[in-house]
Coordinates of C-alpha atoms in Angstrom, one line a residue:
X1 CA -23.7 73.0 70.3
X2 CA -25.1 72.0 67.1
X3 CA -23.1 69.7 65.0
X4 CA -23.0 69.4 60.9
X5 CA -21.5 65.9 59.8
X6 CA -21.5 65.6 56.0
X7 CA -19.6 64.9 53.1
X8 CA -17.2 67.8 51.7
X9 CA -19.2 68.2 48.6
X10 CA -22.2 69.2 50.9
X11 CA -20.7 72.2 51.7
X12 CA -21.5 75.8 50.2
X13 CA -18.8 78.4 49.4
X14 CA -20.2 80.5 52.5
X15 CA -19.2 77.3 54.4
X16 CA -15.8 77.3 53.3
X17 CA -15.3 81.3 53.7
X18 CA -16.6 80.9 57.3
X19 CA -14.2 77.9 57.8
X20 CA -11.2 79.5 56.3
X21 CA -11.8 82.4 58.4
X22 CA -11.9 80.0 61.5
X23 CA -8.9 78.0 60.8
X24 CA -6.8 81.3 60.1
X25 CA -7.9 82.4 63.9
X26 CA -7.5 79.0 65.4
X27 CA -3.9 78.4 63.8
X28 CA -2.6 81.8 63.0
X29 CA -1.5 82.3 66.8
X30 CA 0.7 79.3 66.8
X31 CA 2.6 81.0 63.9
X32 CA 1.7 82.9 60.7
X33 CA 2.8 80.2 58.7
X34 CA 0.1 77.8 60.0
X35 CA -2.6 80.1 59.0
X36 CA -1.4 80.7 55.4
X37 CA -2.8 77.7 53.9
X38 CA -6.2 79.1 54.6
X39 CA -5.9 82.6 52.7
X40 CA -9.1 83.7 51.0
X41 CA -11.8 80.8 51.3
X42 CA -9.6 77.6 51.2
X43 CA -10.8 75.5 54.1
X44 CA -8.0 72.9 54.0
X45 CA -4.2 72.7 54.4
X46 CA -3.0 69.6 52.7
X47 CA -5.1 66.7 51.5
X48 CA -8.9 67.8 51.4
X49 CA -11.2 66.2 53.6
X50 CA -13.8 63.5 52.8
X51 CA -16.0 64.2 55.4
X52 CA -16.3 67.1 58.1
X53 CA -17.7 67.4 61.6
X54 CA -18.4 71.2 62.5
X55 CA -20.0 72.4 65.7
X56 CA -21.6 75.8 65.7
X57 CA -23.0 77.9 68.5
X58 CA -24.6 81.2 68.7
X59 CA -20.9 82.8 67.5
X60 CA -20.4 80.7 64.3
X61 CA -18.3 78.0 63.9
X62 CA -17.0 76.5 67.7
X63 CA -15.1 73.4 66.4
X64 CA -13.9 71.2 63.7
X65 CA -12.6 68.0 62.3
X66 CA -12.1 66.4 59.1
X67 CA -11.5 63.0 58.2
X68 CA -10.2 61.2 54.9
X69 CA -10.2 57.8 54.4
X70 CA -6.8 56.3 53.0
X71 CA -3.9 53.6 53.3
X72 CA -1.1 54.1 55.4
X73 CA 2.0 52.0 55.6
X74 CA 3.7 51.2 58.9
X75 CA 7.1 49.3 58.5
X76 CA 5.8 48.0 55.0
X77 CA 2.4 46.5 55.8
X78 CA -0.7 48.6 54.4
X79 CA -3.6 49.4 57.2
X80 CA -6.8 51.4 55.9
X81 CA -7.7 54.3 58.4
X82 CA -10.1 57.2 58.6
X83 CA -7.2 60.1 58.8
X84 CA -8.5 62.6 61.3
X85 CA -7.1 66.1 60.8
X86 CA -7.9 70.0 60.8
X87 CA -8.9 69.8 64.5
X88 CA -9.6 72.9 66.1
X89 CA -11.9 74.5 69.0
X90 CA -12.3 78.5 68.8
X91 CA -10.0 80.2 71.1
X92 CA -12.5 81.5 73.7
X93 CA -14.0 77.8 74.0
X94 CA -10.5 76.1 74.6
X95 CA -10.4 74.3 78.1
X96 CA -14.1 73.9 78.5
X97 CA -14.3 70.3 77.7
X98 CA -15.9 70.8 74.0
X99 CA -12.9 68.2 72.6
X100 CA -15.2 65.3 73.9
X101 CA -18.0 66.0 72.1
X102 CA -15.5 65.0 68.8
X103 CA -17.1 61.5 69.7
X104 CA -20.0 62.5 67.0
X105 CA -17.6 61.2 64.6
X106 CA -17.7 57.8 65.9
X107 CA -21.0 56.5 64.0
X108 CA -19.3 58.1 60.9
X109 CA -16.0 56.1 61.2
X110 CA -18.3 53.2 62.0
X111 CA -20.3 53.5 58.8
X112 CA -17.3 53.6 56.8
X113 CA -16.2 50.4 57.9
X114 CA -12.5 51.4 58.9
X115 CA -10.4 49.7 61.6
X116 CA -9.0 52.7 63.0
X117 CA -8.9 56.4 62.9
X118 CA -5.6 57.8 62.8
X119 CA -3.8 61.5 63.1
X120 CA -0.7 63.3 64.2
X121 CA -0.6 66.1 66.6
X122 CA 2.4 68.1 67.7
X123 CA 4.0 67.5 70.9
X124 CA 2.8 70.7 72.8
X125 CA -0.6 68.9 72.2
X126 CA -0.1 65.8 74.2
X127 CA -2.1 66.7 77.7
X128 CA -5.0 67.8 75.7
X129 CA -5.3 64.5 73.8
X130 CA -4.2 62.8 76.6
X131 CA -7.4 63.6 78.3
X132 CA -9.4 62.3 75.6
X133 CA -7.7 59.0 75.8
X134 CA -8.9 58.5 79.5
X135 CA -12.1 57.7 78.3
X136 CA -11.1 55.0 75.8
X137 CA -11.8 56.9 72.9
X138 CA -8.2 57.2 71.6
X139 CA -4.5 56.1 72.1
X140 CA -1.6 58.3 71.6
X141 CA 1.5 57.2 70.4
X142 CA 5.3 58.6 71.0
X143 CA 8.4 57.6 69.1
X144 CA 6.9 57.3 65.5
X145 CA 8.2 58.9 62.7
X146 CA 5.7 60.0 59.9
X147 CA 6.7 60.8 56.3
X148 CA 4.1 62.8 54.4
X149 CA 4.3 64.1 50.8
X150 CA 4.8 67.9 50.8
X151 CA 1.7 70.1 49.4
X152 CA 3.9 71.5 46.7
X153 CA 6.4 70.3 44.9
X154 CA 9.3 72.2 45.1
X155 CA 12.6 72.4 43.1
X156 CA 14.9 73.4 46.2
X157 CA 13.2 70.8 48.8
X158 CA 12.9 66.8 48.6
X159 CA 9.2 65.9 48.0
X160 CA 8.5 64.0 51.5
X161 CA 9.0 65.5 55.1
X162 CA 9.4 63.3 58.1
X163 CA 7.7 64.2 61.3
X164 CA 8.4 63.2 65.0
X165 CA 4.6 63.8 65.7
X166 CA 2.5 62.1 68.3
X167 CA 0.3 59.1 66.7
X168 CA -3.6 59.8 67.7
X169 CA -5.1 56.0 67.1
X170 CA -9.1 55.5 67.6
X171 CA -10.0 51.8 67.5
X172 CA -13.2 51.7 65.6
X173 CA -13.7 48.4 63.6
X174 CA -10.6 46.7 65.7
X175 CA -9.1 46.6 68.9
X176 CA -6.1 48.9 69.5
X177 CA -4.1 45.4 70.1
X178 CA -4.3 45.0 66.3
X179 CA -2.5 48.3 65.5
X180 CA 0.7 47.0 64.0
X181 CA 3.8 47.6 65.7
X182 CA 6.3 49.9 64.0
X183 CA 8.7 53.0 64.1
X184 CA 7.5 54.7 60.5
X185 CA 4.4 55.5 59.7
X186 CA 4.6 56.2 55.2
X187 CA 1.2 58.6 55.0
X188 CA 1.7 58.4 51.0
X189 CA 0.3 61.8 50.5
X190 CA -0.2 65.0 52.3
X191 CA -1.3 65.3 55.7
X192 CA -5.0 66.3 56.1

């Protein structure tokens, strides 16, 4: 694999087109609604990433993860994190241990000076993400609710939603013991 790690504004239109197709193929099998945000050349679903790590092989994009620095609030306490999202591995490469190569982002996280990486995943991905935790890269937390702003303001829906997702924490500049205890995380924006 060849990794390309860089700023969002370093991507060309052709990169966005290729990423949009990658996400439609990666997320589409989990439900047509999950592929919908990536119509055309849109390569992000909610909040737009600040950095991206894109893995390539001879067949094109093999994997992707994005990150965005933001403040979240855990039971009233503000915390700077690098939100990790838009995670995907090409279907023909699933189960081959490729996810451990996402460690390529650790130097970027350290350079950004954030104490933690933070993300959420569907409960269906618990076993997959827990395997990464065995090497000490991350910790998976359950029983935490996460409030996010909807991507669009709709007249027939509230402006936020609350998910009971698994919370993934990557200790970067501080130990995991410094992660605040709490049962509610306010993302104060759209999910990455």
